[in-house]
Tab-separated table of C-alpha atoms in Angstrom:
chain	number	residue	atom	x	y	z
A	23	MET	CA	-83.198	-16.635	27.234
A	24	THR	CA	-80.286	-18.242	25.887
A	25	HIS	CA	-77.258	-18.855	28.631
A	26	THR	CA	-75.279	-20.445	25.379
A	27	PRO	CA	-71.645	-17.924	25.504
A	28	THR	CA	-72.664	-15.793	22.272
A	29	ILE	CA	-71.045	-12.713	20.820
A	30	LEU	CA	-71.983	-10.309	18.223
A	31	LEU	CA	-70.028	-9.104	15.510
A	32	VAL	CA	-71.263	-6.471	12.836
A	33	GLU	CA	-70.393	-7.356	9.301
A	34	PRO	CA	-67.299	-4.777	8.093
A	35	THR	CA	-68.852	-4.147	4.467
A	36	PHE	CA	-69.370	-0.366	5.105
A	37	TYR	CA	-65.814	-0.216	7.337
A	38	ASP	CA	-63.386	2.458	6.209
A	39	VAL	CA	-61.036	4.652	7.780
A	40	SER	CA	-62.659	8.269	6.840
A	41	TYR	CA	-62.327	10.626	9.714
A	42	SER	CA	-60.489	11.058	13.105
A	43	ILE	CA	-62.379	11.016	16.457
A	44	ASN	CA	-59.290	9.366	18.601
A	45	PRO	CA	-55.509	9.311	18.518
A	46	TRP	CA	-55.069	5.896	16.441
A	47	MET	CA	-57.145	6.939	13.852
A	48	ASP	CA	-54.889	6.928	10.428
A	49	PRO	CA	-57.233	8.367	7.321
A	50	ALA	CA	-54.132	8.527	5.704
A	51	ALA	CA	-52.982	4.969	5.667
A	52	TRP	CA	-56.231	3.882	4.955
A	53	ALA	CA	-56.539	6.336	1.825
A	54	ARG	CA	-53.525	5.155	-0.112
A	55	ASP	CA	-54.906	1.684	-0.627
A	56	PRO	CA	-59.019	1.606	0.254
A	57	ARG	CA	-59.341	-1.433	-1.982
A	58	GLY	CA	-56.368	-3.204	-0.301
A	59	MET	CA	-57.259	-2.082	3.367
A	60	HIS	CA	-60.600	-3.615	2.590
A	61	ARG	CA	-59.895	-6.417	1.338
A	62	SER	CA	-57.626	-6.996	4.447
A	63	ALA	CA	-60.333	-5.882	7.232
A	64	MET	CA	-62.618	-8.417	5.486
A	65	GLN	CA	-60.204	-11.238	5.935
A	66	SER	CA	-59.202	-9.967	9.261
A	67	PHE	CA	-62.769	-10.009	10.362
A	68	ASP	CA	-63.870	-13.542	9.191
A	69	ALA	CA	-60.385	-14.850	11.153
A	70	LEU	CA	-61.806	-13.253	13.988
A	71	ARG	CA	-65.358	-15.091	13.851
A	72	GLU	CA	-63.392	-18.192	13.623
A	73	ALA	CA	-61.526	-17.995	16.652
A	74	LEU	CA	-64.601	-16.491	18.638
A	75	GLY	CA	-66.165	-19.900	17.179
A	76	ARG	CA	-63.318	-22.050	18.478
A	77	ALA	CA	-62.840	-20.122	21.982
A	78	GLY	CA	-66.140	-21.195	22.447
A	79	PHE	CA	-68.675	-18.714	21.488
A	80	ALA	CA	-71.611	-18.621	19.073
A	81	VAL	CA	-71.420	-15.959	17.010
A	82	GLU	CA	-74.025	-13.631	15.703
A	83	VAL	CA	-73.365	-11.532	12.796
A	84	ALA	CA	-75.155	-8.263	11.955
A	85	PRO	CA	-75.096	-6.333	9.258
A	86	GLY	CA	-73.651	-2.556	9.204
A	87	ALA	CA	-74.981	0.711	7.173
A	88	PRO	CA	-72.992	2.656	4.993
A	89	GLY	CA	-71.750	6.001	5.551
A	90	LEU	CA	-71.261	4.230	9.334
A	91	PRO	CA	-68.203	2.651	9.521
A	92	ASP	CA	-67.768	2.563	13.001
A	93	MET	CA	-70.391	-0.080	13.468
A	94	VAL	CA	-67.910	-2.390	13.218
A	95	PHE	CA	-67.498	-1.865	16.882
A	96	PRO	CA	-70.344	-3.206	18.826
A	97	ALA	CA	-69.128	-3.150	22.005
A	98	ASN	CA	-70.169	0.549	22.274
A	99	ALA	CA	-73.801	0.028	20.882
A	100	ALA	CA	-74.748	-0.806	24.561
A	101	VAL	CA	-74.335	-2.220	27.770
A	102	VAL	CA	-75.846	-5.803	28.134
A	103	LEU	CA	-76.706	-7.981	31.274
A	104	ASP	CA	-78.760	-10.671	32.436
A	105	GLY	CA	-80.704	-10.316	29.228
A	106	ARG	CA	-81.297	-6.576	29.286
A	107	ALA	CA	-79.680	-4.061	26.577
A	108	LEU	CA	-79.328	-0.241	27.616
A	109	LEU	CA	-78.607	1.367	24.559
A	110	ALA	CA	-75.480	3.845	24.022
A	111	ARG	CA	-75.890	7.607	23.423
A	112	PHE	CA	-72.145	8.665	21.783
A	113	ARG	CA	-70.904	11.793	22.255
A	114	TYR	CA	-69.116	12.352	18.941
A	115	PRO	CA	-71.785	13.488	15.603
A	116	GLN	CA	-69.881	11.103	13.515
A	117	ARG	CA	-71.216	8.079	15.629
A	118	ARG	CA	-74.312	9.099	16.115
A	119	GLY	CA	-75.815	7.933	13.408
A	120	GLU	CA	-75.021	4.740	15.002
A	121	GLU	CA	-77.553	4.829	17.758
A	122	ALA	CA	-80.919	4.263	15.200
A	123	PRO	CA	-79.301	0.718	13.172
A	124	PHE	CA	-78.444	-0.640	16.534
A	125	ALA	CA	-81.756	0.361	18.165
A	126	ASP	CA	-83.427	-1.863	14.966
A	127	ILE	CA	-80.244	-4.773	15.520
A	128	PHE	CA	-80.986	-4.908	19.275
A	129	GLY	CA	-84.998	-5.417	18.432
A	130	THR	CA	-84.206	-8.169	16.238
A	131	LEU	CA	-82.614	-9.714	18.910
A	132	ARG	CA	-85.131	-9.233	21.321
A	133	GLU	CA	-87.779	-10.585	19.129
A	134	ARG	CA	-85.147	-13.794	18.422
A	135	GLY	CA	-85.545	-14.333	21.755
A	136	LEU	CA	-81.518	-13.912	22.567
A	137	LEU	CA	-82.431	-10.410	24.604
A	138	ASP	CA	-85.595	-9.776	27.026
A	139	GLU	CA	-85.918	-6.025	27.108
A	140	VAL	CA	-83.740	-3.292	25.309
A	141	ALA	CA	-83.455	0.321	27.017
A	142	LEU	CA	-82.595	3.849	26.423
A	143	LEU	CA	-80.579	5.879	28.647
A	144	PRO	CA	-81.533	9.432	30.181
A	145	GLU	CA	-80.860	12.168	27.651
A	146	GLY	CA	-78.557	14.304	28.808
A	147	CYS	CA	-75.496	11.871	29.157
A	148	PHE	CA	-73.002	10.303	27.202
A	149	GLN	CA	-72.557	6.603	27.778
A	150	GLU	CA	-70.400	3.903	24.997
A	151	GLY	CA	-71.509	1.016	25.716
A	152	ALA	CA	-69.665	-2.187	27.075
A	153	GLY	CA	-66.846	-0.375	25.567
A	154	ASP	CA	-66.554	1.998	28.675
A	155	CYS	CA	-68.671	-0.268	30.984
A	156	ILE	CA	-67.340	-3.685	31.351
A	157	TRP	CA	-68.396	-6.243	33.629
A	158	ASP	CA	-66.399	-8.282	36.266
A	159	ALA	CA	-68.033	-11.345	36.754
A	160	GLY	CA	-65.723	-12.264	39.788
A	161	ARG	CA	-66.847	-9.040	41.983
A	162	GLY	CA	-70.168	-8.340	40.580
A	163	HIS	CA	-69.936	-5.342	39.565
A	164	PHE	CA	-69.714	-2.865	36.645
A	165	TRP	CA	-65.815	-0.940	36.093
A	166	ALA	CA	-67.272	2.051	33.851
A	167	GLY	CA	-64.840	4.707	32.137
A	168	PHE	CA	-65.269	8.026	32.167
A	169	GLY	CA	-63.929	11.131	30.600
A	170	PRO	CA	-63.095	11.531	27.010
A	171	ARG	CA	-66.360	9.974	25.674
A	172	SER	CA	-68.679	8.586	28.317
A	173	SER	CA	-69.977	11.225	30.940
A	174	HIS	CA	-69.405	10.678	35.164
A	175	GLU	CA	-73.399	10.309	34.912
A	176	ALA	CA	-73.977	7.715	33.164
A	177	ALA	CA	-72.692	5.576	36.246
A	178	VAL	CA	-75.368	6.419	37.815
A	179	ALA	CA	-78.456	5.914	35.308
A	180	VAL	CA	-76.365	2.245	34.307
A	181	SER	CA	-76.405	1.370	37.868
A	182	ASP	CA	-80.070	2.274	38.345
A	183	TYR	CA	-80.752	0.083	35.129
A	184	PHE	CA	-79.419	-3.184	36.020
A	185	GLY	CA	-79.327	-2.675	39.563
A	186	LYS	CA	-75.886	-3.251	40.391
A	187	ASP	CA	-72.391	-1.546	41.756
A	188	VAL	CA	-71.096	0.651	39.227
A	189	VAL	CA	-66.982	1.547	39.979
A	190	ALA	CA	-66.150	4.501	37.940
A	191	LEU	CA	-62.705	5.046	36.505
A	192	GLU	CA	-61.457	8.425	35.430
A	193	LEU	CA	-59.606	7.845	32.220
A	194	ALA	CA	-56.681	10.673	31.953
A	195	THR	CA	-55.321	10.183	28.205
A	196	GLU	CA	-57.253	10.065	24.966
A	197	GLN	CA	-55.232	7.490	24.146
A	198	SER	CA	-57.685	5.154	26.223
A	199	TYR	CA	-60.478	6.736	24.858
A	200	HIS	CA	-62.706	3.894	26.232
A	201	LEU	CA	-61.823	1.882	29.163
A	202	ASP	CA	-61.985	-1.267	27.442
A	203	VAL	CA	-58.621	-0.057	25.664
A	204	CYS	CA	-57.118	0.008	28.524
A	205	PHE	CA	-58.715	-2.678	31.192
A	206	CYS	CA	-59.535	-6.453	31.009
A	207	PRO	CA	-60.978	-8.670	33.754
A	208	LEU	CA	-60.133	-11.912	33.319
A	209	SER	CA	-61.924	-15.042	34.347
A	210	GLY	CA	-59.570	-15.793	36.782
A	211	GLY	CA	-59.498	-12.592	38.875
A	212	GLU	CA	-56.675	-11.085	37.266
A	213	VAL	CA	-56.928	-7.353	35.485
A	214	LEU	CA	-54.897	-6.551	33.016
A	215	TYR	CA	-54.712	-2.857	32.861
A	216	TYR	CA	-52.377	-0.105	31.685
A	217	PRO	CA	-51.735	2.652	34.502
A	218	PRO	CA	-50.932	5.684	32.955
A	219	ALA	CA	-54.624	5.699	31.102
A	220	PHE	CA	-55.921	6.301	34.989
A	221	SER	CA	-56.142	9.356	37.385
A	222	GLU	CA	-54.391	9.145	40.169
A	223	ALA	CA	-57.971	8.669	42.392
A	224	ALA	CA	-58.921	5.517	39.830
A	225	LEU	CA	-55.820	4.119	40.342
A	226	ARG	CA	-56.431	4.398	43.752
A	227	GLU	CA	-59.411	2.563	43.889
A	228	LEU	CA	-58.712	-0.074	41.165
A	229	ARG	CA	-55.989	-1.202	43.303
A	230	ALA	CA	-57.435	-0.745	46.429
A	231	ARG	CA	-60.303	-3.419	45.079
A	232	VAL	CA	-57.738	-5.816	43.018
A	233	PRO	CA	-54.606	-7.240	44.926
A	234	ALA	CA	-51.147	-7.132	44.038
A	235	ARG	CA	-51.478	-10.864	42.829
A	236	LEU	CA	-53.741	-10.233	40.154
A	237	ARG	CA	-53.122	-6.909	38.610
A	238	ILE	CA	-51.233	-7.501	35.448
A	239	GLU	CA	-49.709	-4.326	34.516
A	240	ALA	CA	-49.791	-3.639	30.703
A	241	SER	CA	-46.834	-1.485	28.967
A	242	ALA	CA	-47.129	0.727	26.349
A	243	ASP	CA	-46.190	-1.841	23.534
A	244	ASP	CA	-49.111	-3.900	24.422
A	245	LEU	CA	-51.294	-0.691	24.604
A	246	ARG	CA	-50.130	0.210	20.792
A	247	HIS	CA	-51.071	-3.749	20.099
A	248	PHE	CA	-54.475	-2.991	21.618
A	249	SER	CA	-53.532	-6.494	23.552
A	250	VAL	CA	-55.416	-4.933	26.473
A	251	ASN	CA	-58.622	-5.178	23.881
A	252	ALA	CA	-59.288	-8.581	24.810
A	253	VAL	CA	-61.860	-10.982	24.790
A	254	ASN	CA	-62.459	-13.619	27.518
A	255	LEU	CA	-64.122	-16.827	28.079
A	256	ASP	CA	-63.301	-19.297	30.799
A	257	ASP	CA	-59.592	-19.622	29.988
A	258	GLN	CA	-59.523	-18.782	26.274
A	259	VAL	CA	-58.664	-15.418	25.196
A	260	VAL	CA	-59.120	-13.516	21.950
A	261	MET	CA	-56.608	-10.727	21.001
A	262	THR	CA	-54.915	-8.934	18.398
A	263	ARG	CA	-51.484	-10.334	17.889
A	264	THR	CA	-49.877	-9.484	21.103
A	265	THR	CA	-46.169	-8.929	22.887
A	266	PRO	CA	-43.719	-12.175	23.904
A	267	HIS	CA	-44.067	-10.878	27.266
A	268	LEU	CA	-47.839	-10.250	27.697
A	269	ARG	CA	-48.111	-13.707	25.680
A	270	THR	CA	-45.464	-15.705	28.192
A	271	GLU	CA	-47.593	-13.967	31.270
A	272	LEU	CA	-50.984	-14.993	30.080
A	273	GLY	CA	-50.014	-18.205	29.300
A	274	ARG	CA	-48.004	-18.920	32.920
A	275	ARG	CA	-51.727	-18.013	34.392
A	276	GLY	CA	-53.272	-20.548	32.294
A	277	TYR	CA	-54.850	-18.909	29.752
A	278	GLN	CA	-54.750	-20.030	25.965
A	279	LEU	CA	-54.577	-16.994	23.784
A	280	HIS	CA	-55.759	-17.210	19.953
A	281	GLU	CA	-53.863	-13.924	18.495
A	282	VAL	CA	-55.859	-12.810	15.557
A	283	ASP	CA	-54.423	-9.732	12.811
A	284	LEU	CA	-56.398	-6.987	13.382
A	285	SER	CA	-54.539	-4.189	11.912
A	286	PRO	CA	-57.239	-2.684	9.657
A	287	PHE	CA	-59.320	-2.378	12.333
A	288	MET	CA	-56.438	-1.129	14.524
A	289	LEU	CA	-55.948	2.237	11.944
A	290	SER	CA	-59.710	3.168	13.731
A	291	GLY	CA	-58.621	2.351	17.112
A	292	GLY	CA	-60.124	-1.260	17.944
A	293	GLY	CA	-59.005	-3.996	18.654
A	294	ALA	CA	-60.913	-7.746	19.453
A	295	TYR	CA	-62.750	-6.329	21.954
A	296	CYS	CA	-64.115	-3.201	20.749
A	297	MET	CA	-65.589	-5.360	17.816
A	298	THR	CA	-67.737	-7.522	20.150
A	299	LEU	CA	-70.382	-7.597	22.248
A	300	ARG	CA	-71.470	-10.306	24.937
A	301	LEU	CA	-75.112	-11.385	24.785
A	302	ASP	CA	-75.279	-13.692	27.167
A	303	ARG	CA	-73.952	-12.587	30.254
A	304	ARG	CA	-75.479	-13.495	33.381
A	305	SER	CA	-75.123	-11.545	36.791
A	306	GLY	CA	-75.456	-14.591	39.103
A	307	PRO	CA	-76.214	-16.249	41.606
A	308	GLY	CA	-73.631	-18.765	41.934
A	309	ILE	CA	-70.434	-16.538	41.033
A	310	ALA	CA	-67.872	-16.397	43.686
A	311	ALA	CA	-66.306	-12.773	44.975
A	312	VAL	CA	-62.763	-12.718	43.933
A	313	ALA	CA	-61.063	-12.849	47.139
A	314	ALA	CA	-59.128	-9.881	47.945
């Protein structure tokens, strides 16, 4: 099992925006210039891969599949921790076809020694991978979003499989259809989040667990830029082109930003985190808890 920071991407060969299952998806914009859009998507993908390499990741690239354009968002394919992958069950039929090819991809990763185990969720619940279940290394637990895509009972299934605590947060809007759109724990203990995305109960839970000095509130403009949907490794942050305010705030806290134009993928409701899946993440021991 590798301990090198390793991250999965899926080639956008078959990517397009041809349907809408979240408020950000814009098939009409794609249809105005599909060839130009696809060319831009390939360029953005290459730029993201290079930025991840600069940030310190080894990058694994898997093939997509015809008719499954959203495979470019592998964050939704599985929850991965300690060499174990729990495969997603998608809510919408447009994405359920991804389950079989992703199972093949994860099987290959296991054969290559990049994973130790691959498992299936129990039937009857929806859970859309690391997009709705984010490991917080400093606090030693998962944060799990539920509501638009993942079901509340999926948090129990994740906890049972990994043997880790899961803090469930209800998502209150379709704009923030996955937790990763509106929530990002950082290596220094900060949590970048967009408050209107959460129910009142979820906000109380979040604020009880994260002290004010470590909470970074994102703006509606940050959300539109998919700036919260970021990839963090130590003091490196890979993200879409962000807002001046957030760029300044993250820099003030010691983070180095790698900004990438991901506008072709934002047309489908995804940013840098959506397009990646961390494969090597370990739960400890030796990871200090973040002090309240």
